[in-house]
Tab-separated table of C-alpha atoms and ligand atoms in Angstrom:
chain	number	residue	atom	x	y	z
A	1486	MET	CA	10.090	-12.328	-5.367
A	1487	ARG	CA	12.420	-12.605	-2.068
A	1488	ILE	CA	11.150	-10.267	0.678
A	1489	ASP	CA	13.509	-9.921	3.634
A	1490	ILE	CA	12.208	-8.207	7.081
A	1491	ILE	CA	13.968	-6.917	9.714
A	1492	SER	CA	12.053	-6.034	12.809
A	1493	ILE	CA	12.455	-6.518	16.493
A	1494	PHE	CA	9.020	-7.943	16.540
A	1495	PRO	CA	9.208	-10.459	13.667
A	1496	GLU	CA	6.033	-12.222	15.434
A	1497	TYR	CA	3.907	-9.366	13.833
A	1498	PHE	CA	4.013	-11.148	10.628
A	1499	ALA	CA	2.451	-14.014	11.404
A	1500	PRO	CA	-0.728	-12.689	8.943
A	1501	LEU	CA	1.708	-13.355	6.171
A	1502	ASP	CA	1.210	-17.211	6.482
A	1503	VAL	CA	-2.325	-16.792	5.541
A	1504	SER	CA	-4.595	-15.871	2.391
A	1505	LEU	CA	-3.332	-15.073	-0.814
A	1506	ILE	CA	0.273	-14.207	0.452
A	1507	GLY	CA	0.461	-17.577	2.664
A	1508	LYS	CA	-0.468	-19.395	-0.557
A	1509	ALA	CA	2.143	-17.672	-2.828
A	1510	ARG	CA	4.199	-18.389	-0.226
A	1511	GLU	CA	3.842	-22.083	-0.136
A	1512	ARG	CA	4.008	-21.834	-4.223
A	1513	GLY	CA	7.069	-20.613	-3.891
A	1514	THR	CA	6.200	-17.100	-5.485
A	1515	LEU	CA	6.784	-15.157	-2.872
A	1516	ASP	CA	9.956	-16.114	-0.536
A	1517	VAL	CA	9.716	-13.862	2.888
A	1518	ARG	CA	12.389	-14.309	5.303
A	1519	LEU	CA	12.035	-12.356	8.806
A	1520	HIS	CA	14.831	-11.329	10.840
A	1521	GLN	CA	15.262	-10.525	14.520
A	1522	LEU	CA	17.114	-7.053	15.000
A	1523	ARG	CA	18.328	-7.932	18.515
A	1524	ASP	CA	20.323	-10.932	16.846
A	1525	TRP	CA	22.897	-8.261	15.935
A	1526	ALA	CA	22.726	-6.243	19.104
A	1527	ASN	CA	26.204	-6.349	20.896
A	1528	ASP	CA	25.857	-6.361	24.519
A	1529	VAL	CA	24.422	-8.948	26.901
A	1530	HIS	CA	20.877	-7.060	27.134
A	1531	ARG	CA	20.528	-6.955	23.184
A	1532	THR	CA	20.059	-3.342	23.084
A	1533	VAL	CA	19.053	-1.718	19.897
A	1534	ASP	CA	17.944	1.836	20.933
A	1535	ASP	CA	19.312	5.123	22.808
A	1536	THR	CA	18.578	8.737	23.304
A	1537	PRO	CA	18.545	10.999	20.805
A	1538	TYR	CA	21.600	13.197	20.292
A	1539	GLY	CA	19.774	17.097	20.388
A	1540	GLY	CA	17.517	15.851	23.012
A	1541	GLY	CA	13.344	15.346	22.904
A	1542	PRO	CA	11.548	12.573	23.636
A	1543	GLY	CA	11.328	8.967	23.203
A	1544	MET	CA	14.206	6.817	21.739
A	1545	VAL	CA	16.158	6.502	18.277
A	1546	MET	CA	17.577	2.830	16.921
A	1547	LYS	CA	21.054	2.851	17.454
A	1548	PRO	CA	23.244	2.386	13.875
A	1549	GLU	CA	25.587	-0.665	14.466
A	1550	PRO	CA	22.571	-3.319	14.716
A	1551	TRP	CA	20.906	-2.438	11.550
A	1552	GLY	CA	24.413	-2.009	9.893
A	1553	ALA	CA	25.421	-5.859	10.951
A	1554	ALA	CA	22.147	-6.899	10.110
A	1555	ILE	CA	21.848	-5.339	6.664
A	1556	ASP	CA	25.210	-6.162	5.759
A	1557	SER	CA	24.409	-9.760	6.464
A	1558	LEU	CA	21.869	-10.005	3.947
A	1559	LEU	CA	24.339	-8.218	1.150
A	1560	ALA	CA	26.416	-11.167	0.912
A	1561	ASP	CA	23.415	-12.450	-1.132
A	1562	GLY	CA	23.515	-9.387	-3.682
A	1563	SER	CA	21.549	-6.168	-3.645
A	1564	PRO	CA	17.852	-5.727	-2.444
A	1565	ARG	CA	16.124	-2.601	-2.741
A	1566	MET	CA	15.462	-0.952	0.645
A	1567	VAL	CA	12.273	0.111	1.906
A	1568	VAL	CA	12.241	2.059	5.286
A	1569	PRO	CA	8.629	2.530	6.812
A	1570	THR	CA	8.357	5.820	8.419
A	1571	PRO	CA	5.339	8.351	9.000
A	1572	SER	CA	8.018	10.999	7.234
A	1573	GLY	CA	8.640	9.087	4.285
A	1574	ARG	CA	7.214	9.447	0.859
A	1575	PRO	CA	3.482	8.253	0.074
A	1576	PHE	CA	2.753	4.795	-0.494
A	1577	THR	CA	0.797	4.435	-4.076
A	1578	GLN	CA	-0.452	2.003	-6.092
A	1579	GLU	CA	2.331	3.231	-8.512
A	1580	LEU	CA	5.045	2.540	-6.173
A	1581	ALA	CA	3.386	-1.175	-5.203
A	1582	GLN	CA	3.850	-1.615	-9.000
A	1583	GLU	CA	7.029	-0.317	-9.065
A	1584	LEU	CA	8.150	-2.438	-6.040
A	1585	ALA	CA	6.237	-5.672	-7.216
A	1586	ALA	CA	8.627	-5.351	-10.479
A	1587	GLU	CA	11.542	-5.832	-8.097
A	1588	GLU	CA	13.442	-9.060	-7.350
A	1589	TRP	CA	14.354	-8.613	-4.026
A	1590	LEU	CA	13.065	-5.983	-1.435
A	1591	LEU	CA	14.119	-5.346	2.189
A	1592	PHE	CA	11.869	-3.859	4.794
A	1593	CYS	CA	13.736	-2.126	7.656
A	1594	CYS	CA	11.277	-1.563	10.353
A	1595	GLY	CA	11.917	1.330	12.934
A	1596	ARG	CA	10.453	1.496	16.502
A	1597	TYR	CA	10.538	4.554	18.825
A	1598	GLU	CA	11.325	7.595	17.018
A	1599	GLY	CA	13.331	6.016	14.121
A	1600	ILE	CA	16.461	4.434	13.063
A	1601	ASP	CA	19.327	6.556	13.209
A	1602	SER	CA	19.582	8.570	9.750
A	1603	ARG	CA	22.830	7.562	8.961
A	1604	VAL	CA	21.844	4.042	8.265
A	1605	MET	CA	19.883	5.167	5.331
A	1606	ALA	CA	22.642	7.371	4.154
A	1607	GLU	CA	25.256	4.355	4.240
A	1608	TYR	CA	22.754	2.126	2.538
A	1609	GLY	CA	21.466	4.932	0.156
A	1610	SER	CA	24.736	4.946	-1.507
A	1611	ARG	CA	25.043	1.388	-2.367
A	1612	LEU	CA	21.294	0.446	-2.630
A	1613	ARG	CA	18.136	2.046	-3.797
A	1614	VAL	CA	16.892	3.007	-0.178
A	1615	ASP	CA	13.133	4.699	-0.032
A	1616	GLU	CA	11.477	5.826	3.041
A	1617	VAL	CA	8.248	5.048	2.644
A	1618	SER	CA	4.866	6.507	4.612
A	1619	ILE	CA	1.423	4.540	4.055
A	1620	GLY	CA	-0.671	7.501	5.336
A	1621	ASP	CA	-1.338	10.672	7.153
A	1622	TYR	CA	-1.179	9.153	10.770
A	1623	VAL	CA	1.380	7.933	13.318
A	1624	LEU	CA	1.591	3.909	13.951
A	1625	ALA	CA	3.727	2.997	16.876
A	1626	GLY	CA	6.236	1.093	14.366
A	1627	GLY	CA	6.738	0.202	10.802
A	1628	GLU	CA	5.320	-3.685	11.145
A	1629	VAL	CA	1.865	-2.969	10.352
A	1630	ALA	CA	2.965	-0.260	7.294
A	1631	VAL	CA	5.071	-3.505	6.175
A	1632	LEU	CA	2.170	-5.752	6.018
A	1633	VAL	CA	-0.065	-3.120	4.284
A	1634	MET	CA	2.909	-2.706	1.607
A	1635	ALA	CA	3.677	-6.735	1.401
A	1636	GLU	CA	-0.140	-7.153	0.839
A	1637	ALA	CA	-0.096	-4.611	-1.615
A	1638	ILE	CA	2.576	-5.638	-3.729
A	1639	GLY	CA	2.378	-9.520	-3.136
A	1640	ARG	CA	-1.232	-9.451	-4.960
A	1641	LEU	CA	0.484	-7.823	-7.981
A	1642	LEU	CA	2.672	-10.795	-8.653
A	1643	PRO	CA	1.474	-13.196	-11.514
A	1644	GLY	CA	-0.265	-15.731	-10.596
A	1645	VAL	CA	-0.985	-14.614	-7.000
A	1646	LEU	CA	-4.653	-13.429	-7.272
A	1647	GLY	CA	-7.163	-15.631	-9.025
A	1648	ASN	CA	-8.437	-13.557	-11.475
A	1649	ALA	CA	-5.963	-11.234	-13.414
A	1650	CYS	CA	-8.306	-8.792	-14.193
A	1651	SER	CA	-9.448	-7.712	-10.688
A	1652	VAL	CA	-5.782	-6.301	-10.695
A	1653	VAL	CA	-6.722	-3.687	-13.508
A	1654	ASP	CA	-10.024	-2.942	-12.101
A	1655	ASP	CA	-8.526	-1.523	-8.756
A	1656	SER	CA	-9.857	1.942	-7.747
A	1657	PHE	CA	-6.185	3.155	-7.931
A	1658	ALA	CA	-4.578	1.113	-10.890
A	1659	PRO	CA	-3.477	3.318	-13.416
A	1660	GLY	CA	-5.323	2.711	-16.516
A	1661	ALA	CA	-9.422	1.272	-16.395
A	1662	MET	CA	-10.973	3.433	-14.204
A	1663	GLN	CA	-8.127	5.855	-13.348
A	1664	ASN	CA	-8.428	7.796	-10.512
A	1665	LEU	CA	-12.003	7.102	-9.949
A	1666	LEU	CA	-13.285	4.862	-6.332
A	1667	GLU	CA	-15.201	1.888	-7.338
A	1668	GLY	CA	-19.116	2.412	-6.665
A	1669	PRO	CA	-21.227	-0.176	-5.099
A	1670	VAL	CA	-21.290	-4.084	-5.811
A	1671	PHE	CA	-23.999	-6.651	-5.308
A	1672	THR	CA	-24.660	-10.154	-5.054
A	1673	LYS	CA	-27.809	-12.573	-4.761
A	1674	PRO	CA	-30.587	-12.497	-3.327
A	1675	PRO	CA	-31.834	-9.699	-5.360
A	1676	VAL	CA	-34.208	-8.331	-2.361
A	1677	TRP	CA	-32.163	-8.549	1.034
A	1678	ARG	CA	-34.266	-7.301	4.346
A	1679	SER	CA	-36.249	-5.106	1.544
A	1680	HIS	CA	-33.444	-3.696	-0.043
A	1681	GLU	CA	-33.236	-4.272	-3.676
A	1682	VAL	CA	-30.387	-4.746	-6.369
A	1683	PRO	CA	-30.102	-2.037	-8.820
A	1684	PRO	CA	-32.284	-3.717	-11.828
A	1685	VAL	CA	-30.021	-2.403	-14.563
A	1686	LEU	CA	-27.278	-4.878	-12.899
A	1687	MET	CA	-29.584	-7.444	-13.577
A	1688	SER	CA	-30.820	-6.593	-16.819
A	1689	GLY	CA	-28.056	-8.273	-19.253
A	1690	ASN	CA	-27.324	-4.938	-21.218
A	1691	HIS	CA	-23.571	-4.593	-20.865
A	1692	GLY	CA	-23.381	-1.326	-21.963
A	1693	LYS	CA	-25.682	-0.063	-19.540
A	1694	VAL	CA	-23.915	-1.787	-16.822
A	1695	ALA	CA	-20.849	-0.294	-17.515
A	1696	ARG	CA	-22.578	3.230	-17.952
A	1697	TRP	CA	-24.364	2.518	-14.654
A	1698	ARG	CA	-21.129	1.689	-12.563
A	1699	ARG	CA	-19.159	4.789	-13.940
A	1700	ASP	CA	-22.119	7.022	-12.996
A	1701	GLU	CA	-21.920	5.463	-9.304
A	1702	ALA	CA	-18.029	5.756	-9.277
A	1703	LEU	CA	-18.145	9.603	-10.599
A	1704	ARG	CA	-20.762	9.801	-7.497
A	1705	ARG	CA	-18.744	8.496	-5.021
A	1706	THR	CA	-15.415	9.957	-5.885
A	1707	LEU	CA	-17.284	13.257	-5.982
A	1708	SER	CA	-18.727	12.482	-2.307
A	1709	VAL	CA	-15.637	10.929	-0.455
A	1710	ARG	CA	-12.750	12.418	-2.388
A	1711	PRO	CA	-13.255	15.427	-4.478
A	1712	GLU	CA	-9.660	15.991	-4.655
A	1713	LEU	CA	-9.135	12.892	-6.879
A	1714	LEU	CA	-11.971	14.232	-9.280
A	1715	ALA	CA	-10.349	17.964	-9.233
A	1716	SER	CA	-6.970	16.296	-10.376
A	1717	LEU	CA	-8.787	13.953	-13.113
A	1718	ASP	CA	-7.394	14.631	-16.528
A	1719	PRO	CA	-10.373	16.425	-18.351
A	1720	ALA	CA	-9.802	14.245	-21.426
A	1721	THR	CA	-10.783	11.242	-19.830
A	1722	LEU	CA	-14.375	12.461	-19.255
A	1723	ASP	CA	-17.107	11.812	-22.022
A	1724	LYS	CA	-20.150	13.471	-22.626
A	1725	HIS	CA	-22.247	11.568	-20.329
A	1726	ASP	CA	-19.661	12.197	-17.421
A	1727	ARG	CA	-19.748	15.884	-18.135
A	1728	ARG	CA	-23.607	15.873	-17.980
A	1729	LEU	CA	-23.639	13.725	-14.632
A	1730	LEU	CA	-21.015	15.860	-13.005
A	1731	ASP	CA	-22.957	19.015	-14.217
A	1732	GLU	CA	-25.999	17.791	-12.321
A	1733	LEU	CA	-23.978	17.223	-9.241
A	1734	SER	CA	-22.694	20.711	-9.562
A	1735	PHE	CA	-18.951	19.730	-9.943
A	1736	ARG	CA	-17.227	21.939	-12.117
A	1737	VAL	CA	-14.722	20.069	-14.909
A	1738	GLY	CA	-10.955	21.345	-15.318
A	1739	SER	CA	-11.407	23.535	-12.310
A	1740	GLU	CA	-10.030	23.251	-8.473
A	1741	ASP	CA	-13.317	24.504	-7.419
A	1742	VAL	CA	-15.668	21.540	-6.001
A	1743	ALA	CA	-19.054	23.329	-5.687
A	1744	ASN	CA	-20.756	21.400	-3.093
B	1138	6GU	CL1	5.142	3.630	7.584
B	1138	6GU	N1	5.417	3.699	10.076
B	1138	6GU	C1	4.881	4.569	11.134
B	1138	6GU	N2	5.284	4.137	12.240
B	1138	6GU	N3	4.059	5.566	10.938
B	1138	6GU	C2	3.388	5.490	9.935
B	1138	6GU	C3	3.744	4.932	8.829
B	1138	6GU	C4	4.870	4.130	8.719
B	1138	6GU	N4	2.892	5.433	7.680
B	1138	6GU	C5	1.779	6.423	8.316
B	1138	6GU	N5	2.231	6.249	9.798
């Protein structure tokens, strides 16, 4: 996969040199190319922003440098374009999987109050363009959001994770433990500062281990993300699940979270 990133702070992306993503780049699985937006500014000060039409606080990124920067890349073909913004559609595991299937992604990082909207209109008629948010909070710019998305996408590429199963087991991977958070995990030693590992995990009984893990996933999800449980398809709950949730006063098949 090729990923191009246009930003006024390409130094922000140094973390992409390390760990799983860094290794994928060394192997050639991932080809990341960073671009300085100011290289396409047309004045001596390399200006990329200006005051917003209609007034208001802050600055807006000018369309011309963006147009020149993006056009220069389109000589190579048609990437899928992603624009990080707190007003975008939510970045989810499902969107990460969709983007991981693309051959070429282009991330356009806005700063200030955002990029002049005509840039998205212009390329939206030629490319697939998504404005994407990584959560309900406001960052100073899109760079960190792109790091988040690049890592979530990069680890899904074939051969990037050591263990292909770890992708399937993810809390939000459509499949396996659908829409449940993963419960606690343990490793050696069996006792640490008087905290014991749950004996069932050392029992060697794979059926019991699987059941315990599912119970813990249900408990944890109810405790920290009850809305995920409420949105769960009741058909995916077996009789053990229903008994546990009943004990926890959660009513299956209702939006009502009774605790
Ligand atoms: Cl993608 N950008 C910015 N600036 N803030 C955000 C965001 C993106 N997602 C959540 N907050």
